[in-house]
mmCIF file of C-alpha atoms and ligand atoms in Angstrom:
data_model
loop_
_atom_site.group_PDB
_atom_site.id
_atom_site.type_symbol
_atom_site.label_atom_id
_atom_site.label_comp_id
_atom_site.label_asym_id
_atom_site.label_seq_id
_atom_site.Cartn_x
_atom_site.Cartn_y
_atom_site.Cartn_z
ATOM 1 C CA UNK A 158 10.646 -6.521 17.049
ATOM 2 C CA UNK A 159 7.825 -9.100 17.202
ATOM 3 C CA UNK A 160 6.087 -10.065 13.962
ATOM 4 C CA UNK A 161 2.964 -8.201 12.848
ATOM 5 C CA UNK A 162 1.068 -11.467 12.433
ATOM 6 C CA UNK A 163 1.584 -12.245 16.150
ATOM 7 C CA UNK A 164 -0.178 -9.041 17.241
ATOM 8 C CA UNK A 165 -3.660 -9.735 18.639
ATOM 9 C CA UNK A 166 -4.526 -6.570 20.544
ATOM 10 C CA UNK A 167 -4.078 -2.825 20.864
ATOM 11 C CA UNK A 168 -3.798 -0.938 24.161
ATOM 12 C CA UNK A 169 -4.676 2.726 23.724
ATOM 13 C CA UNK A 170 -3.858 5.892 25.531
ATOM 14 C CA UNK A 171 -6.724 8.403 25.262
ATOM 15 C CA UNK A 172 -5.665 12.033 25.641
ATOM 16 C CA UNK A 173 -3.653 13.092 22.589
ATOM 17 C CA UNK A 174 -4.104 9.744 20.811
ATOM 18 C CA UNK A 175 -7.853 9.201 20.470
ATOM 19 C CA UNK A 176 -9.052 12.652 21.463
ATOM 20 C CA UNK A 177 -7.812 16.176 21.087
ATOM 21 C CA UNK A 178 -8.025 16.632 24.863
ATOM 22 C CA UNK A 179 -4.353 16.956 25.824
ATOM 23 C CA UNK A 180 -4.584 20.631 24.796
ATOM 24 C CA UNK A 181 -7.371 21.065 27.383
ATOM 25 C CA UNK A 182 -5.300 19.351 30.090
ATOM 26 C CA UNK A 183 -2.356 21.630 29.218
ATOM 27 C CA UNK A 184 -4.530 24.735 29.203
ATOM 28 C CA UNK A 185 -5.968 23.932 32.638
ATOM 29 C CA UNK A 186 -2.525 23.138 34.118
ATOM 30 C CA UNK A 187 -1.022 26.269 32.554
ATOM 31 C CA UNK A 188 -3.708 28.355 34.244
ATOM 32 C CA UNK A 189 -2.948 26.739 37.612
ATOM 33 C CA UNK A 190 0.828 27.134 37.138
ATOM 34 C CA UNK A 191 0.292 30.863 36.521
ATOM 35 C CA UNK A 192 -1.771 31.095 39.712
ATOM 36 C CA UNK A 193 0.978 29.292 41.671
ATOM 37 C CA UNK A 194 3.679 31.511 40.145
ATOM 38 C CA UNK A 195 5.404 28.622 38.336
ATOM 39 C CA UNK A 196 6.992 29.359 34.939
ATOM 40 C CA UNK A 197 5.236 27.431 32.140
ATOM 41 C CA UNK A 198 7.298 25.952 29.283
ATOM 42 C CA UNK A 199 6.868 23.551 26.355
ATOM 43 C CA UNK A 200 9.169 21.125 28.165
ATOM 44 C CA UNK A 201 6.974 21.164 31.278
ATOM 45 C CA UNK A 202 3.897 20.630 29.068
ATOM 46 C CA UNK A 203 5.562 17.579 27.445
ATOM 47 C CA UNK A 204 6.627 16.148 30.805
ATOM 48 C CA UNK A 205 3.085 16.430 32.176
ATOM 49 C CA UNK A 206 1.571 14.335 29.375
ATOM 50 C CA UNK A 207 0.382 10.943 30.574
ATOM 51 C CA UNK A 208 1.086 11.800 34.216
ATOM 52 C CA UNK A 209 -1.707 11.396 36.805
ATOM 53 C CA UNK A 210 -3.502 14.403 38.296
ATOM 54 C CA UNK A 211 -1.676 14.495 41.657
ATOM 55 C CA UNK A 212 1.714 13.613 40.137
ATOM 56 C CA UNK A 213 1.219 16.439 37.628
ATOM 57 C CA UNK A 214 0.618 18.934 40.427
ATOM 58 C CA UNK A 215 3.735 17.678 42.255
ATOM 59 C CA UNK A 216 5.793 18.089 39.061
ATOM 60 C CA UNK A 217 4.562 21.660 38.578
ATOM 61 C CA UNK A 218 5.373 22.547 42.198
ATOM 62 C CA UNK A 219 8.821 20.945 41.916
ATOM 63 C CA UNK A 220 9.525 22.855 38.690
ATOM 64 C CA UNK A 221 8.884 26.081 40.607
ATOM 65 C CA UNK A 222 10.861 24.953 43.692
ATOM 66 C CA UNK A 223 7.600 25.000 45.656
ATOM 67 C CA UNK A 224 7.308 21.302 46.527
ATOM 68 C CA UNK A 225 7.310 22.009 50.269
ATOM 69 C CA UNK A 226 5.068 25.079 50.242
ATOM 70 C CA UNK A 227 1.641 23.420 50.519
ATOM 71 C CA UNK A 228 -0.197 20.977 52.764
ATOM 72 C CA UNK A 229 -1.783 17.839 51.316
ATOM 73 C CA UNK A 230 -5.192 19.436 51.771
ATOM 74 C CA UNK A 231 -4.150 22.536 49.803
ATOM 75 C CA UNK A 232 -2.680 20.366 47.053
ATOM 76 C CA UNK A 233 -5.928 18.425 46.772
ATOM 77 C CA UNK A 234 -7.824 21.712 46.501
ATOM 78 C CA UNK A 235 -5.576 22.885 43.641
ATOM 79 C CA UNK A 236 -5.877 19.535 41.826
ATOM 80 C CA UNK A 237 -9.678 19.714 42.160
ATOM 81 C CA UNK A 238 -9.615 23.253 40.793
ATOM 82 C CA UNK A 239 -7.617 22.139 37.746
ATOM 83 C CA UNK A 240 -10.078 19.304 37.181
ATOM 84 C CA UNK A 241 -13.071 21.651 37.396
ATOM 85 C CA UNK A 242 -11.428 23.883 34.763
ATOM 86 C CA UNK A 243 -10.697 20.851 32.597
ATOM 87 C CA UNK A 244 -14.311 19.654 32.850
ATOM 88 C CA UNK A 245 -15.468 23.151 31.843
ATOM 89 C CA UNK A 246 -13.291 22.960 28.733
ATOM 90 C CA UNK A 247 -14.809 19.544 27.906
ATOM 91 C CA UNK A 248 -18.347 20.908 27.942
ATOM 92 C CA UNK A 249 -19.883 20.701 24.501
ATOM 93 C CA UNK A 250 -17.101 18.462 23.201
ATOM 94 C CA UNK A 251 -18.390 15.942 20.663
ATOM 95 C CA UNK A 252 -17.136 13.543 17.982
ATOM 96 C CA UNK A 253 -15.415 16.436 16.186
ATOM 97 C CA UNK A 254 -12.694 16.153 18.874
ATOM 98 C CA UNK A 255 -11.752 12.645 17.671
ATOM 99 C CA UNK A 256 -8.257 12.961 16.209
ATOM 100 C CA UNK A 257 -7.773 12.468 12.419
ATOM 101 C CA UNK A 258 -7.995 8.868 11.221
ATOM 102 C CA UNK A 259 -8.851 7.428 14.644
ATOM 103 C CA UNK A 260 -12.510 6.597 13.918
ATOM 104 C CA UNK A 261 -11.502 4.658 10.767
ATOM 105 C CA UNK A 262 -8.592 2.973 12.551
ATOM 106 C CA UNK A 263 -10.796 1.752 15.420
ATOM 107 C CA UNK A 264 -13.387 0.469 12.928
ATOM 108 C CA UNK A 265 -10.673 -1.399 10.994
ATOM 109 C CA UNK A 266 -9.326 -2.971 14.190
ATOM 110 C CA UNK A 267 -12.800 -4.184 15.098
ATOM 111 C CA UNK A 268 -13.369 -5.496 11.570
ATOM 112 C CA UNK A 269 -10.087 -7.430 11.722
ATOM 113 C CA UNK A 270 -10.940 -8.922 15.136
ATOM 114 C CA UNK A 271 -8.223 -7.244 17.158
ATOM 115 C CA UNK A 272 -8.926 -6.879 20.887
ATOM 116 C CA UNK A 273 -8.913 -3.324 22.269
ATOM 117 C CA UNK A 274 -8.337 -1.895 25.709
ATOM 118 C CA UNK A 275 -7.803 1.534 27.214
ATOM 119 C CA UNK A 276 -4.771 2.466 29.346
ATOM 120 C CA UNK A 277 -5.442 6.108 30.153
ATOM 121 C CA UNK A 278 -4.214 7.786 33.334
ATOM 122 C CA UNK A 279 -7.315 9.963 33.248
ATOM 123 C CA UNK A 280 -10.165 9.399 35.680
ATOM 124 C CA UNK A 281 -12.285 11.339 33.186
ATOM 125 C CA UNK A 282 -11.731 8.844 30.351
ATOM 126 C CA UNK A 283 -15.175 7.123 30.552
ATOM 127 C CA UNK A 284 -16.828 10.544 30.234
ATOM 128 C CA UNK A 285 -14.586 11.569 27.310
ATOM 129 C CA UNK A 286 -15.241 8.285 25.434
ATOM 130 C CA UNK A 287 -19.005 8.751 25.911
ATOM 131 C CA UNK A 288 -18.876 12.317 24.617
ATOM 132 C CA UNK A 289 -16.879 11.235 21.563
ATOM 133 C CA UNK A 290 -19.286 8.348 20.859
ATOM 134 C CA UNK A 291 -16.446 5.784 21.088
ATOM 135 C CA UNK A 292 -17.342 3.999 24.348
ATOM 136 C CA UNK A 293 -18.538 0.901 22.425
ATOM 137 C CA UNK A 294 -14.964 0.109 21.354
ATOM 138 C CA UNK A 295 -13.653 0.022 24.921
ATOM 139 C CA UNK A 296 -15.610 -2.278 27.218
ATOM 140 C CA UNK A 297 -12.161 -3.192 28.571
ATOM 141 C CA UNK A 298 -10.503 -0.332 30.452
ATOM 142 C CA UNK A 299 -7.811 -0.164 33.104
ATOM 143 C CA UNK A 300 -9.206 1.872 36.001
ATOM 144 C CA UNK A 301 -6.393 4.311 36.896
ATOM 145 C CA UNK A 302 -7.747 4.549 40.461
ATOM 146 C CA UNK A 303 -6.645 0.915 41.009
ATOM 147 C CA UNK A 304 -2.996 1.468 40.014
ATOM 148 C CA UNK A 305 -0.096 1.453 42.446
ATOM 149 C CA UNK A 306 2.148 3.364 40.032
ATOM 150 C CA UNK A 307 1.426 5.729 37.164
ATOM 151 C CA UNK A 308 3.200 6.029 33.800
ATOM 152 C CA UNK A 309 6.169 5.603 33.140
ATOM 153 C CA UNK A 310 5.767 2.501 35.356
ATOM 154 C CA UNK A 311 4.736 -0.534 33.225
ATOM 155 C CA UNK A 312 1.711 -1.359 35.440
ATOM 156 C CA UNK A 313 -1.009 0.360 33.385
ATOM 157 C CA UNK A 314 0.042 -1.111 30.012
ATOM 158 C CA UNK A 315 0.701 -4.542 31.552
ATOM 159 C CA UNK A 316 -2.871 -4.466 32.897
ATOM 160 C CA UNK A 317 -4.107 -3.308 29.486
ATOM 161 C CA UNK A 318 -2.873 -6.626 28.018
ATOM 162 C CA UNK A 319 -4.105 -8.670 30.998
ATOM 163 C CA UNK A 320 -7.704 -7.453 30.674
ATOM 164 C CA UNK A 321 -7.628 -8.760 27.081
ATOM 165 C CA UNK A 322 -6.224 -12.151 28.141
ATOM 166 C CA UNK A 323 -3.199 -11.473 25.956
ATOM 167 C CA UNK A 324 0.527 -11.537 26.654
ATOM 168 C CA UNK A 325 2.409 -8.220 26.359
ATOM 169 C CA UNK A 326 4.177 -9.552 23.232
ATOM 170 C CA UNK A 327 0.792 -9.915 21.525
ATOM 171 C CA UNK A 328 -0.028 -6.233 22.100
ATOM 172 C CA UNK A 329 0.789 -2.892 20.549
ATOM 173 C CA UNK A 330 0.541 0.152 22.844
ATOM 174 C CA UNK A 331 -0.269 3.544 21.337
ATOM 175 C CA UNK A 332 0.909 6.718 23.096
ATOM 176 C CA UNK A 333 1.610 10.432 22.577
ATOM 177 C CA UNK A 334 3.556 10.860 25.845
ATOM 178 C CA UNK A 335 7.191 10.141 26.657
ATOM 179 C CA UNK A 336 6.107 8.618 30.002
ATOM 180 C CA UNK A 337 3.581 6.456 28.151
ATOM 181 C CA UNK A 338 6.075 5.107 25.604
ATOM 182 C CA UNK A 339 8.372 4.195 28.499
ATOM 183 C CA UNK A 340 5.483 2.371 30.188
ATOM 184 C CA UNK A 341 4.681 0.375 27.006
ATOM 185 C CA UNK A 342 8.324 -0.554 26.445
ATOM 186 C CA UNK A 343 8.924 -1.719 29.976
ATOM 187 C CA UNK A 344 5.678 -3.732 29.913
ATOM 188 C CA UNK A 345 7.203 -5.640 26.965
ATOM 189 C CA UNK A 346 4.728 -4.481 24.316
ATOM 190 C CA UNK A 347 5.471 -2.938 20.914
ATOM 191 C CA UNK A 348 5.241 0.843 21.199
ATOM 192 C CA UNK A 349 3.831 3.331 18.737
ATOM 193 C CA UNK A 350 4.650 6.966 19.533
ATOM 194 C CA UNK A 351 2.418 9.630 18.005
ATOM 195 C CA UNK A 352 3.985 13.082 17.737
ATOM 196 C CA UNK A 353 7.444 14.635 17.840
ATOM 197 C CA UNK A 354 9.981 11.901 17.114
ATOM 198 C CA UNK A 355 12.631 13.754 19.155
ATOM 199 C CA UNK A 356 10.429 13.580 22.261
ATOM 200 C CA UNK A 357 9.286 9.997 21.538
ATOM 201 C CA UNK A 358 12.607 8.611 20.275
ATOM 202 C CA UNK A 359 12.260 5.480 22.419
ATOM 203 C CA UNK A 360 9.162 4.247 20.577
ATOM 204 C CA UNK A 361 9.507 1.146 18.357
ATOM 205 C CA UNK A 362 7.427 2.877 15.674
ATOM 206 C CA UNK A 363 6.976 6.633 15.239
ATOM 207 C CA UNK A 364 4.157 8.422 13.473
ATOM 208 C CA UNK A 365 3.985 12.212 13.483
ATOM 209 C CA UNK A 366 0.203 12.248 13.245
ATOM 210 C CA UNK A 367 -2.760 10.001 14.096
ATOM 211 C CA UNK A 368 -3.797 10.015 10.424
ATOM 212 C CA UNK A 369 -0.800 7.716 9.762
ATOM 213 C CA UNK A 370 -2.258 5.093 12.118
ATOM 214 C CA UNK A 371 -3.390 2.346 9.749
ATOM 215 C CA UNK A 372 -2.884 -1.411 9.855
ATOM 216 C CA UNK A 373 -0.984 -1.205 6.545
ATOM 217 C CA UNK A 374 1.470 1.390 7.911
ATOM 218 C CA UNK A 375 2.010 -0.581 11.125
ATOM 219 C CA UNK A 376 2.615 -3.800 9.178
ATOM 220 C CA UNK A 377 5.129 -1.989 6.961
ATOM 221 C CA UNK A 378 6.967 -0.464 9.940
ATOM 222 C CA UNK A 379 7.159 -3.840 11.717
ATOM 223 C CA UNK A 380 8.499 -5.580 8.606
ATOM 224 C CA UNK A 381 11.231 -2.922 8.318
ATOM 225 C CA UNK A 382 12.003 -3.497 12.019
ATOM 226 C CA UNK A 383 12.473 -7.220 11.337
ATOM 227 C CA UNK A 384 15.329 -6.204 9.031
HETATM 228 C C1 BG6 B 463 -3.552 11.737 31.089
HETATM 229 C C2 BG6 B 463 -3.228 13.107 30.542
HETATM 230 O O1 BG6 B 463 -4.173 10.994 30.086
HETATM 231 O O2 BG6 B 463 -4.417 11.834 32.218
HETATM 232 C C3 BG6 B 463 -2.688 14.005 31.640
HETATM 233 O O3 BG6 B 463 -2.250 12.979 29.514
HETATM 234 C C4 BG6 B 463 -3.665 14.033 32.816
HETATM 235 O O4 BG6 B 463 -2.507 15.308 31.121
HETATM 236 C C5 BG6 B 463 -3.912 12.592 33.300
HETATM 237 O O5 BG6 B 463 -3.146 14.796 33.889
HETATM 238 C C6 BG6 B 463 -4.890 12.519 34.470
HETATM 239 O O6 BG6 B 463 -6.150 12.964 34.044
HETATM 240 P P1 BG6 B 463 -7.378 13.280 35.010
HETATM 241 O O7 BG6 B 463 -8.497 13.534 34.013
HETATM 242 O O8 BG6 B 463 -7.615 12.079 35.850
HETATM 243 O O9 BG6 B 463 -7.023 14.475 35.800
HETATM 244 MG MG1 MG B 464 -1.752 10.934 26.099
#
C-alpha cells in the first residue's frame, strides 16, 4: 500500500457514500423489476450499485432471462420511467440525507488541503450535490456522459485523478459498490470500501459505516497496511 503522506487527493463516489440516495435508486429499480416480472433480490440490488442507468436495466433484464424481449426504444422508455420515479423520490431531499460523518470529513479534507473530485456514474449527481448543499466541495467532477466504459472499468476513477492533476497513486477512491471498488483498484488508486466487508472484500481499506471515515482512521489503516 502507498504511504498516507503521499496521498494528495480523494475521488468520491456519491450514491451510498456521500448521500443516502442508493436506497432511492434501489427502490425505483425494484419497482421497475416488479413491472417487468423480474425477481428482485439483495444480490441483484448489490450488483446494480455503481452501474449506469442503461447497464442497470440490461442487468435486470438479463437476471430475468428477458434480455432479448425489448427494442432499444422500449428499453429507453423503461430507463426514463425509472429515472422519473427516482427524481420523484429525491423531491424534498435536503442536507439531512448527507450520510453520517461526511460533512465533517469533507470539511477536514478541505482544511488539510486535499484535492477532491467526484466519480459518480449518476447523471443526476450535480442536482443531488446542490440539494445536499455540498456542491462547493466538488468543482471537479467526471461527467459520466463522456465515459466509454462504466464501473467496474477503471476509466471513471482514472479521470477522477486526472481532473485533479494527480497520479492515481496520489489518490484514494471512496466507494460503497463492488463495481466501484474494482474500478478504483484497476485505476491504481487506494480503495476504501464503505459497507459489508464480504461484498467489498477487494477494497484496500474497509469501513462498515461512513462515520468511520476520518483522516485519523485512514492514516491508521494505511500504516497497518505498510506492515
Ligand atoms: C450510481 C448508482 O451512482 O449511478 C446507481 O449507484 C445508478 O444505482 C447510477 O444506477 C446511474 O444513475 P443515474 O442517476 O444516472 O440514473
Ligand atoms: Mg455508490
